XYZ file of C-alpha atoms in Angstrom:
720
model
C 91.663 145.046 114.682
C 90.259 148.213 116.168
C 86.799 148.976 117.425
C 86.116 151.013 114.290
C 86.388 147.914 112.153
C 84.166 145.986 114.557
C 81.546 148.729 114.400
C 81.686 148.737 110.593
C 81.009 145.015 110.607
C 78.151 145.350 113.076
C 76.447 148.488 111.791
C 76.549 147.840 108.054
C 73.038 146.428 107.983
C 69.433 147.386 107.781
C 67.563 144.144 107.336
C 66.910 140.806 108.922
C 68.490 137.456 108.257
C 66.383 134.706 106.861
C 66.787 131.397 108.579
C 68.483 128.597 106.741
C 66.530 126.347 104.405
C 67.304 122.693 104.748
C 67.390 119.624 102.623
C 64.977 116.805 103.229
C 64.045 113.447 101.795
C 60.350 114.225 102.020
C 58.067 114.179 98.997
C 56.842 117.747 99.188
C 55.343 118.530 95.774
C 56.258 122.210 96.154
C 59.907 121.504 96.794
C 62.374 122.244 94.033
C 64.646 119.365 93.048
C 68.404 119.659 92.719
C 70.659 116.979 91.291
C 74.389 117.470 91.475
C 76.002 117.354 88.043
C 72.753 116.358 86.479
C 74.042 117.153 83.037
C 76.145 113.992 83.028
C 75.110 110.414 82.635
C 74.747 108.332 85.761
C 76.415 104.968 85.794
C 74.434 101.944 86.849
C 76.833 101.349 89.718
C 75.765 104.411 91.693
C 72.521 105.589 93.152
C 72.339 109.403 92.903
C 70.036 111.067 95.396
C 67.564 113.792 94.577
C 67.856 116.658 97.051
C 64.722 118.626 97.752
C 64.945 122.277 98.691
C 62.165 123.258 101.063
C 61.065 126.870 101.418
C 62.938 128.976 103.934
C 61.755 128.705 107.496
C 61.805 132.471 107.724
C 59.367 132.892 104.861
C 59.830 133.465 101.174
C 60.949 136.999 101.712
C 64.028 135.983 103.636
C 62.836 137.207 107.032
C 63.469 135.509 110.306
C 66.270 135.721 112.781
C 69.827 134.583 112.734
C 70.659 131.305 114.360
C 73.260 131.151 117.117
C 76.075 129.020 115.812
C 77.166 127.948 119.221
C 73.952 126.279 120.191
C 72.572 128.839 122.645
C 69.933 131.496 122.352
C 72.322 134.339 123.070
C 75.064 135.698 120.931
C 75.182 137.915 117.907
C 71.741 137.018 116.627
C 70.120 139.682 118.797
C 72.808 142.322 118.248
C 73.679 142.118 114.544
C 71.727 141.797 111.355
C 72.672 142.260 107.749
C 71.171 142.769 104.363
C 69.293 139.720 103.138
C 71.577 137.159 101.601
C 71.259 136.518 97.882
C 69.522 133.198 97.426
C 71.027 132.380 94.016
C 74.578 131.083 94.119
C 77.145 133.678 93.103
C 79.895 132.827 90.589
C 82.978 131.372 92.221
C 85.167 134.253 91.058
C 82.914 136.839 92.706
C 82.560 134.773 95.870
C 86.333 134.466 96.261
C 86.874 138.217 95.954
C 83.900 138.997 98.168
C 85.384 136.868 100.924
C 88.788 138.456 100.419
C 87.370 141.976 100.861
C 85.481 141.017 103.993
C 88.397 139.194 105.617
C 90.878 141.994 104.851
C 88.453 144.550 106.285
C 87.845 142.446 109.408
C 91.479 141.643 110.276
C 94.212 144.267 110.095
C 96.385 143.138 112.992
C 98.065 139.983 114.273
C 95.744 137.511 115.958
C 96.307 133.965 117.097
C 93.821 131.139 116.850
C 92.972 131.417 120.530
C 92.284 135.149 120.209
C 90.005 134.689 117.218
C 88.075 131.986 119.061
C 87.723 134.121 122.186
C 84.101 135.051 123.043
C 84.469 138.754 122.207
C 85.952 138.378 118.720
C 83.785 135.361 118.078
C 80.670 137.413 118.795
C 81.775 140.589 117.013
C 83.623 139.207 113.985
C 83.389 135.466 113.331
C 79.684 134.884 113.782
C 78.542 137.977 111.863
C 80.762 136.926 108.961
C 79.286 133.417 109.065
C 75.768 134.880 108.922
C 76.746 137.161 106.070
C 78.458 134.481 103.963
C 76.323 131.406 104.598
C 74.046 130.679 101.670
C 72.362 127.254 101.538
C 72.171 127.526 97.750
C 75.918 128.098 97.307
C 78.020 124.950 97.818
C 81.148 126.788 96.611
C 81.394 129.044 99.670
C 83.630 126.610 101.567
C 85.840 126.192 98.502
C 86.143 129.971 98.196
C 87.149 130.337 101.847
C 89.853 127.690 101.495
C 91.071 129.299 98.267
C 91.529 132.571 100.146
C 93.371 130.723 102.897
C 95.794 129.284 100.342
C 96.411 132.753 98.938
C 96.924 134.355 102.357
C 99.457 131.686 103.331
C 101.451 132.085 100.116
C 104.626 134.090 100.851
C 105.091 137.182 98.690
C 108.224 139.294 98.588
C 106.360 142.608 98.364
C 104.173 141.845 101.407
C 106.734 140.684 103.954
C 105.497 143.211 106.515
C 101.932 141.921 106.118
C 102.818 138.215 106.299
C 101.860 137.805 109.950
C 98.591 139.643 109.321
C 97.899 137.413 106.325
C 98.450 134.367 108.531
C 95.782 135.704 110.901
C 93.464 136.187 107.946
C 94.168 132.619 106.845
C 93.189 131.380 110.310
C 89.963 133.379 110.085
C 89.188 131.821 106.698
C 89.613 128.357 108.188
C 87.344 129.200 111.143
C 84.673 130.527 108.788
C 84.923 127.410 106.618
C 84.496 125.205 109.696
C 81.437 127.143 110.891
C 79.745 127.247 107.500
C 80.378 123.569 106.817
C 78.969 122.826 110.260
C 75.792 124.705 109.378
C 75.400 122.617 106.242
C 75.988 119.534 108.383
C 73.401 120.488 110.999
C 70.733 121.634 108.556
C 71.015 118.697 106.157
C 70.853 115.283 107.774
C 70.567 111.762 106.487
C 71.719 110.462 103.129
C 70.870 113.697 101.345
C 72.978 115.626 103.853
C 75.944 113.334 103.269
C 75.576 113.827 99.515
C 75.488 117.604 99.935
C 78.591 117.631 102.147
C 80.392 115.418 99.649
C 79.417 117.784 96.850
C 80.861 120.705 98.820
C 84.186 118.996 99.509
C 84.988 116.704 96.577
C 83.214 118.311 93.621
C 85.397 120.466 91.417
C 84.988 124.245 91.176
C 86.581 126.580 88.659
C 88.092 129.658 90.363
C 87.733 131.599 87.090
C 83.991 130.958 86.906
C 82.458 134.155 85.452
C 85.847 135.877 85.629
C 86.616 138.693 83.164
C 88.230 137.718 79.921
C 91.421 139.533 80.912
C 91.755 137.287 83.971
C 91.119 134.144 81.939
C 93.772 135.175 79.425
C 96.384 135.312 82.206
C 95.822 131.715 83.298
C 98.894 129.431 83.093
C 98.838 127.643 79.769
C 99.904 124.127 80.669
C 98.877 121.146 78.570
C 95.326 120.606 79.815
C 93.716 117.290 78.976
C 90.137 117.284 77.792
C 87.779 116.289 80.603
C 84.389 117.223 79.201
C 84.126 120.636 80.848
C 85.901 119.688 84.090
C 89.309 121.094 83.183
C 91.203 123.348 85.596
C 88.907 122.536 88.502
C 89.996 121.887 92.069
C 88.160 120.473 95.072
C 87.748 121.959 98.508
C 89.365 118.933 100.129
C 92.478 119.368 97.979
C 92.750 123.032 98.995
C 92.401 122.013 102.642
C 95.274 119.551 102.221
C 97.715 121.882 100.488
C 96.942 124.660 102.991
C 97.268 122.172 105.875
C 93.882 123.156 107.310
C 94.012 120.499 110.010
C 91.244 122.027 112.132
C 88.934 122.056 109.129
C 89.753 118.482 108.151
C 89.300 117.374 111.765
C 85.794 118.868 111.983
C 82.939 116.331 112.275
C 81.366 117.350 108.966
C 84.584 116.940 107.008
C 85.415 113.680 108.740
C 81.984 112.342 107.828
C 82.741 112.884 104.155
C 86.306 111.581 104.423
C 85.095 108.404 106.102
C 82.359 107.903 103.502
C 84.812 108.357 100.628
C 87.350 106.084 102.332
C 84.819 103.266 102.699
C 83.438 103.751 99.188
C 80.000 104.957 100.257
C 80.518 108.201 98.336
C 81.835 107.676 94.804
C 82.788 110.189 92.151
C 85.164 110.764 89.267
C 88.159 112.601 90.723
C 89.898 115.532 89.111
C 93.610 115.491 88.390
C 96.370 117.638 86.943
C 97.776 115.187 84.367
C 96.817 111.588 83.590
C 99.324 109.305 81.894
C 96.568 107.067 80.478
C 93.475 109.300 80.408
C 90.010 107.834 79.929
C 87.588 110.724 80.398
C 84.730 109.484 78.274
C 82.415 109.299 81.291
C 82.352 111.623 84.268
C 80.447 110.234 87.242
C 79.047 112.905 89.573
C 79.166 112.720 93.336
C 76.803 109.886 94.246
C 76.128 107.286 96.901
C 77.216 103.771 95.959
C 74.568 101.080 95.822
C 76.067 97.552 95.673
C 72.762 96.003 94.605
C 72.794 98.005 91.375
C 76.496 97.543 90.626
C 78.000 95.078 88.190
C 79.699 92.049 89.681
C 82.984 93.111 88.034
C 82.872 96.789 88.928
C 86.251 98.257 87.991
C 85.388 101.554 89.724
C 85.864 99.840 93.094
C 89.606 99.682 92.383
C 89.836 103.396 93.242
C 88.029 103.158 96.583
C 90.671 104.347 99.089
C 90.203 101.474 101.531
C 90.532 98.911 98.753
C 93.229 100.897 96.991
C 95.403 101.033 100.103
C 95.190 97.267 100.436
C 96.118 96.804 96.773
C 99.122 99.132 97.082
C 100.242 97.312 100.225
C 100.084 94.011 98.325
C 102.107 95.500 95.472
C 104.785 96.708 97.866
C 104.981 93.337 99.614
C 105.582 91.683 96.238
C 108.251 94.282 95.462
C 109.955 93.664 98.803
C 109.869 89.877 98.329
C 111.396 90.127 94.854
C 114.039 92.486 96.199
C 115.041 90.058 98.957
C 115.215 87.182 96.470
C 117.342 89.277 94.130
C 119.951 90.383 96.663
C 120.169 86.957 98.320
C 120.612 85.071 95.022
C 122.927 87.476 93.269
C 125.704 85.724 91.385
C 123.538 82.654 90.789
C 122.234 82.742 87.256
C 122.696 81.678 83.676
C 124.980 83.029 81.024
C 123.005 83.953 77.920
C 124.994 85.300 74.988
C 127.865 86.154 77.290
C 125.654 87.995 79.821
C 124.958 86.870 83.378
C 121.174 86.798 83.859
C 119.389 86.142 87.160
C 115.740 85.080 87.018
C 114.854 86.818 90.283
C 116.671 89.956 89.187
C 114.751 89.982 85.928
C 111.419 89.647 87.724
C 112.417 92.333 90.202
C 113.463 94.774 87.477
C 110.235 94.331 85.541
C 107.996 94.637 88.606
C 110.003 97.537 90.063
C 109.762 99.409 86.755
C 105.967 99.088 86.894
C 105.950 100.176 90.537
C 108.073 103.247 89.745
C 105.664 104.122 86.926
C 102.813 103.941 89.420
C 104.628 106.319 91.797
C 105.377 108.726 88.974
C 101.704 108.734 87.963
C 100.739 109.446 91.599
C 103.062 112.463 91.688
C 101.877 114.049 88.444
C 98.208 113.376 89.209
C 97.913 116.088 91.884
C 101.409 117.560 91.947
C 104.263 117.147 94.387
C 102.718 119.551 96.913
C 99.893 117.105 97.593
C 101.967 113.949 97.188
C 104.544 115.221 99.696
C 101.867 115.151 102.416
C 101.966 111.364 102.218
C 103.948 109.855 105.095
C 106.182 107.661 102.952
C 106.643 110.007 99.990
C 110.280 110.731 100.884
C 110.976 106.989 101.182
C 109.445 106.297 97.774
C 111.483 109.085 96.223
C 114.659 107.727 97.814
C 114.011 104.229 96.464
C 113.287 105.607 92.983
C 116.648 107.417 93.071
C 118.488 104.262 94.213
C 116.703 102.098 91.650
C 117.554 104.580 88.913
C 121.244 104.540 89.884
C 121.193 100.738 90.018
C 119.533 100.529 86.616
C 122.101 102.863 85.078
C 125.083 100.907 86.444
C 123.504 97.573 85.602
C 122.864 98.677 82.027
C 126.519 99.614 81.627
C 127.550 96.207 83.034
C 125.349 94.363 80.578
C 126.588 96.418 77.644
C 130.290 95.836 78.376
C 129.686 92.220 79.447
C 131.292 92.628 82.882
C 130.661 90.184 85.745
C 132.033 92.534 88.407
C 128.546 93.179 89.867
C 129.052 96.874 90.522
C 125.290 97.444 90.419
C 124.366 95.002 93.173
C 126.039 96.992 96.003
C 124.031 100.021 94.863
C 120.811 98.016 95.096
C 121.717 96.777 98.576
C 121.534 100.346 99.897
C 117.766 100.273 99.299
C 117.191 97.745 102.112
C 116.825 100.356 104.912
C 114.400 102.326 102.767
C 112.181 99.365 101.866
C 112.011 97.915 105.365
C 111.231 101.318 106.854
C 108.601 101.908 104.217
C 106.744 98.704 105.054
C 106.527 99.872 108.681
C 105.088 103.241 107.566
C 102.543 101.458 105.359
C 101.366 99.054 108.056
C 100.983 101.801 110.707
C 99.963 105.004 108.910
C 98.112 106.322 111.991
C 101.072 105.939 114.340
C 101.928 109.350 115.772
C 105.639 108.485 115.884
C 105.736 107.963 112.114
C 103.704 111.122 111.569
C 106.178 113.087 113.698
C 109.106 111.440 111.929
C 107.739 112.564 108.566
C 107.526 116.176 109.743
C 110.930 116.076 111.414
C 112.560 114.642 108.294
C 111.381 117.694 106.388
C 112.980 120.046 108.934
C 116.081 117.892 109.155
C 116.545 117.885 105.365
C 116.209 121.658 105.188
C 118.718 122.243 107.987
C 121.127 119.628 106.616
C 121.149 121.389 103.246
C 122.179 124.629 104.972
C 124.869 122.778 106.939
C 126.298 121.157 103.796
C 126.426 124.554 102.117
C 128.430 126.010 105.006
C 130.516 122.826 105.264
C 131.579 123.196 101.611
C 132.916 126.653 102.420
C 135.250 125.280 105.087
C 136.467 122.550 102.737
C 137.192 125.082 100.013
C 138.980 127.410 102.429
C 141.271 124.689 103.798
C 141.987 123.377 100.315
C 143.063 126.829 99.134
C 145.239 127.252 102.231
C 146.954 123.942 101.486
C 147.632 125.043 97.891
C 148.947 128.515 98.733
C 150.589 128.725 102.166
C 150.493 125.129 103.390
C 153.382 122.879 104.281
C 155.179 121.197 101.386
C 154.087 117.750 102.495
C 150.427 118.809 102.133
C 150.695 119.835 98.507
C 150.500 116.335 97.063
C 148.876 114.300 99.846
C 145.904 116.474 100.859
C 142.899 116.544 98.551
C 139.330 117.721 98.993
C 138.307 114.155 99.907
C 140.915 114.006 102.691
C 139.839 117.377 104.095
C 136.185 116.331 103.944
C 136.989 113.148 105.843
C 138.880 115.047 108.577
C 136.043 117.554 109.014
C 133.433 114.808 109.167
C 135.385 112.995 111.879
C 135.554 116.252 113.855
C 131.849 116.869 113.340
C 130.868 113.466 114.707
C 133.606 113.477 117.348
C 135.300 110.344 116.041
C 138.859 111.451 115.307
C 141.078 114.513 115.845
C 143.456 114.119 112.932
C 142.189 117.312 111.327
C 142.944 119.313 114.467
C 146.427 117.805 114.732
C 147.226 118.674 111.096
C 145.609 122.141 111.245
C 148.945 123.947 111.628
C 150.184 122.322 108.412
C 147.691 124.418 106.457
C 148.676 127.693 108.111
C 150.217 128.390 111.463
C 147.352 130.724 112.459
C 144.538 130.504 109.944
C 144.515 126.700 109.742
C 143.718 126.081 113.441
C 141.345 129.058 113.387
C 139.235 127.593 110.605
C 139.135 124.067 111.998
C 138.383 125.154 115.599
C 135.644 127.457 114.311
C 134.166 124.568 112.350
C 134.270 122.331 115.427
C 132.397 124.922 117.506
C 129.799 125.595 114.813
C 129.262 121.938 113.948
C 129.283 120.294 117.391
C 127.739 123.120 119.388
C 125.662 125.566 117.392
C 124.341 123.280 114.646
C 123.466 120.394 116.954
C 121.774 122.759 119.415
C 119.659 124.314 116.675
C 118.849 120.895 115.232
C 117.707 119.492 118.570
C 115.648 122.611 119.312
C 113.875 122.567 115.931
C 113.116 118.845 116.020
C 111.936 119.029 119.630
C 109.604 121.904 118.786
C 108.210 120.037 115.769
C 107.654 116.854 117.756
C 105.972 118.674 120.652
C 103.572 120.455 118.288
C 102.553 117.196 116.650
C 102.124 115.353 119.942
C 100.023 118.173 121.405
C 97.676 117.977 118.404
C 97.751 114.216 117.903
C 94.114 113.687 116.923
C 94.146 116.416 114.261
C 97.413 115.112 112.803
C 96.047 111.583 112.477
C 92.829 112.820 110.882
C 94.798 114.990 108.467
C 97.003 112.092 107.329
C 93.943 109.894 106.913
C 92.341 112.578 104.747
C 95.503 112.710 102.618
C 95.400 108.935 102.120
C 91.714 109.122 101.243
C 92.130 111.943 98.748
C 95.106 110.294 97.064
C 93.389 106.908 97.060
C 90.671 108.036 94.619
C 92.582 107.775 91.361
C 91.658 109.426 88.085
C 94.348 107.929 85.860
C 93.407 104.626 84.228
C 97.024 103.473 84.612
C 96.313 102.729 88.293
C 93.756 100.099 87.314
C 96.566 97.993 85.845
C 98.729 96.356 88.514
C 102.502 96.244 87.989
C 103.902 95.091 85.608
C 100.728 95.177 83.490
C 100.797 98.964 83.648
C 103.945 98.866 81.496
C 102.060 96.919 78.842
C 99.149 99.350 79.139
C 101.545 102.224 78.573
C 103.026 100.547 75.510
C 99.768 99.263 73.986
C 96.767 101.180 75.313
C 98.285 104.670 75.083
C 99.043 104.400 71.320
C 95.619 102.810 70.840
C 93.986 105.902 72.340
C 95.274 108.029 69.473
C 94.121 105.521 66.842
C 90.497 105.048 67.905
C 87.750 107.296 69.188
C 87.014 107.944 72.887
C 83.998 105.597 72.906
C 85.890 102.637 71.473
C 88.897 103.270 73.681
C 86.699 103.456 76.778
C 85.040 100.115 76.063
C 88.349 98.432 75.235
C 90.011 99.898 78.316
C 87.220 98.773 80.643
C 87.207 95.270 79.123
C 90.964 94.879 79.569
C 90.871 96.223 83.141
C 88.128 93.781 84.103
C 89.992 90.908 82.495
C 93.266 91.698 84.265
C 91.617 92.259 87.663
C 88.804 89.690 87.336
C 89.640 87.600 90.451
C 90.073 90.681 92.620
C 86.927 92.373 91.316
C 84.935 89.185 91.895
C 86.104 89.014 95.512
C 85.282 92.698 96.071
C 81.818 92.328 94.547
C 80.920 89.236 96.583
C 82.273 90.769 99.792
C 80.275 93.987 99.386
C 77.088 92.128 98.506
C 77.501 89.867 101.513
C 77.832 92.899 103.766
C 74.689 94.506 102.316
C 72.501 91.430 101.962
C 73.715 89.750 105.150
C 72.374 92.576 107.317
C 72.007 91.817 110.986
C 72.501 88.124 110.456
C 76.193 88.474 109.672
C 76.853 90.700 112.669
C 75.028 88.392 115.051
C 76.964 85.383 113.811
C 80.257 87.193 114.285
C 79.158 88.226 117.785
C 78.320 84.660 118.687
C 81.680 83.537 117.338
C 83.654 85.889 119.579
C 81.348 85.798 122.586
C 83.452 83.178 124.327
C 86.607 85.228 124.030
C 84.838 88.349 125.281
C 83.755 86.388 128.321
C 87.396 85.867 129.281
C 87.816 89.625 129.631
C 87.430 90.711 133.293
C 86.112 94.089 132.097
C 83.695 92.670 129.529
C 80.645 93.516 131.662
C 81.290 97.242 131.228
C 81.167 96.924 127.463
C 78.204 94.554 127.640
C 75.835 96.974 129.388
C 76.433 99.608 126.703
C 76.116 97.223 123.760
C 72.307 97.402 123.692
C 69.736 100.082 124.409
C 67.921 99.867 127.761
C 64.386 98.460 127.596
C 61.435 100.879 127.371
C 60.411 100.458 131.015
C 63.891 101.497 132.146
C 63.871 104.530 129.846
C 60.418 105.555 131.125
C 61.629 105.366 134.701
C 64.683 107.449 133.872
C 62.517 110.052 132.122
C 60.402 110.405 135.260
C 63.489 110.766 137.448
C 65.259 113.360 135.259
C 63.292 115.840 133.173
C 65.435 116.770 130.205
C 63.903 120.225 129.937
C 65.805 121.100 133.132
C 69.152 120.247 131.560
C 71.197 123.244 130.441
C 73.271 122.923 127.276
C 76.526 124.874 127.412
C 78.099 126.036 124.189
C 81.409 124.229 123.805
C 83.226 127.181 122.286
C 82.012 129.589 124.962
C 82.304 127.184 127.880
C 85.455 128.911 129.113
C 83.860 132.360 129.004
C 82.509 133.783 132.260
C 80.569 136.614 130.671
C 76.812 136.235 131.228
C 74.677 134.989 128.385
C 71.105 136.162 127.832
C 68.851 134.247 130.147
C 66.178 131.965 128.817
C 62.491 132.125 129.332
C 62.676 129.826 132.314
C 65.568 131.707 133.823
C 67.648 128.586 134.195
C 71.100 130.132 133.850
C 73.513 130.756 131.053
C 72.390 128.083 128.681
C 69.341 127.084 126.720
C 66.660 124.969 128.401
C 65.458 122.044 126.417
C 61.969 120.931 125.757
C 61.226 117.254 125.564
C 60.082 117.724 121.983
C 63.570 118.791 120.977
C 65.289 115.684 122.313
C 65.951 113.175 119.566
C 67.449 109.730 119.806
C 69.519 108.506 116.903
C 70.309 104.834 116.461
C 73.947 103.905 116.126
C 75.456 100.924 114.308
C 76.195 99.092 117.558
C 72.571 99.294 118.737
C 73.423 101.968 121.280
C 71.732 105.346 121.307
C 73.001 108.883 121.149
C 70.995 111.735 122.526
C 71.197 114.959 120.649
C 69.995 118.091 122.384
C 68.896 121.091 120.375
C 68.011 124.535 121.599
C 64.455 125.744 121.329
C 65.493 128.532 118.970
C 66.631 126.109 116.216
């Protein structure tokens, strides 16, 4: 990007920036009230919050100065200003194209992440764009930035020369999304702030909102299910997952929402591509869950990610147990009507069929692109393939009445997959499994290329044997024999293929086989090791972001829209056979009530346990935590380092804090911007002349209580 572009970004202005309005829980009678998705009915199990919009701090006319995103008083706020931002939210279609124009104008060369985060480009490009785009009344701005990132990362044949530039633009979109979401996070605190962040990330937005009719007519015409006006919508979190925006997902604001959704604090009706058993009679907006107002048998808690992960783990353990019983008791059964029937095999087949249906519903709910981000997706797909092959062979055996048990050896090959999958499920945050998932993707791609080239050598040697080979090769050498010889050479197990090379052709036979040996054992293995090493080193170097990204994937996939997930295997098979035809016979209201009644009846013990557990956590309060602390106090006393944890477990008494305040005046502490900490360029000095940071006044020091009774000091600059 040249200086001309930077000047265009900095000089295209003639007005001041209004400061950011914020959300509050106060009861200001002049504040306007906003309720997310207020046009829908609220269920009694949630407690929606009313967000109050206070007037802008810069005045109703939008005056005021720009805030420094980095936390200091210096920066672009004194050097750049733009036209006043439009307070009303723009349509999503216009916002997406507005961002695209700005990003394309700002970046016309290759830049890395480090270069875009450098102080100079951060001051001249990133921060002015954040000030220009940030609108506290527009929750779709983050969604629009991520939508542009997805488009920039999409490879296009006619823009191969611009692909590297588009990748730089995609990085810029992610940085802007992080900064803008951080502003929402800083300006909107408390429960209302959490609700706003959740609305930004998990509420659906239509990219064709207010788009021209010609654009709407070109939309893909797949079979869209009726969702009461929520068709064809996507969420910002889903776009972050498919674009692999790991920095964005790892940001504190996004992690706050992910954690709240994972624990079930934030509840909503998710959006999906296709539901096998749709029940869209009610659409619950983004709300905060209130256990005191919920029904004791609340079937919506079955789609809370933390609870859902435990349920899926239980289902897989049952599947694994039935599998082990089936393969260990094969051959022991009863003959019914001439057929050999095993009780364990029958139970396994029925339960596995329901489990496969559940996996199929998970794939079609958000598409394979999202499902493939799951760590064990390739293991599930492998087991489905093996189970399908076993079912096909077993069906043929039962039809012809054979007791040869050809199907059981096929089923035995699923043991490595199932045992590996249980390890992935129990340790989803293990960096080794995360790296293994990424390396398996690279390994599969490279293996496909190797098999393609390998088939060429097999075909060439087979044609040599048929045309110019020795007479003794004509009847004894087949494609299977040649494949076996080449595989032994590839793995270095046997040299029969090299010894028989001259039998194919005195010159061309050894030439082909020696070339294959060099390519397979030297070039291919070297490339394979280099690619896998590079993939593993990248994941290890960014371990925290990788773990947070996988946790976000589990959270997003854990909130299910399809009603088929509320029926555990094998009851989901009965739901598919009974409830799905019933949906076409009765109206949506009757089907909804029948569906909810059946779900609560099937899951009654589990729902009762969940309801009692959540109420105990809410109503127990401090009493439950103190009792647990007293229970484990003895064991903590056996720890030789327990005193270190003990002194930080409670806040110091007031007299100690007063003495510390007299010893160290917080207004003398300088806050250094984290993103500009590595920069040595001078920042504008403060009023007190205390260096390159922002001095703090004691009025701007706030103490926020944490859940473990400790305290966290949060320092804010005087200009905020």
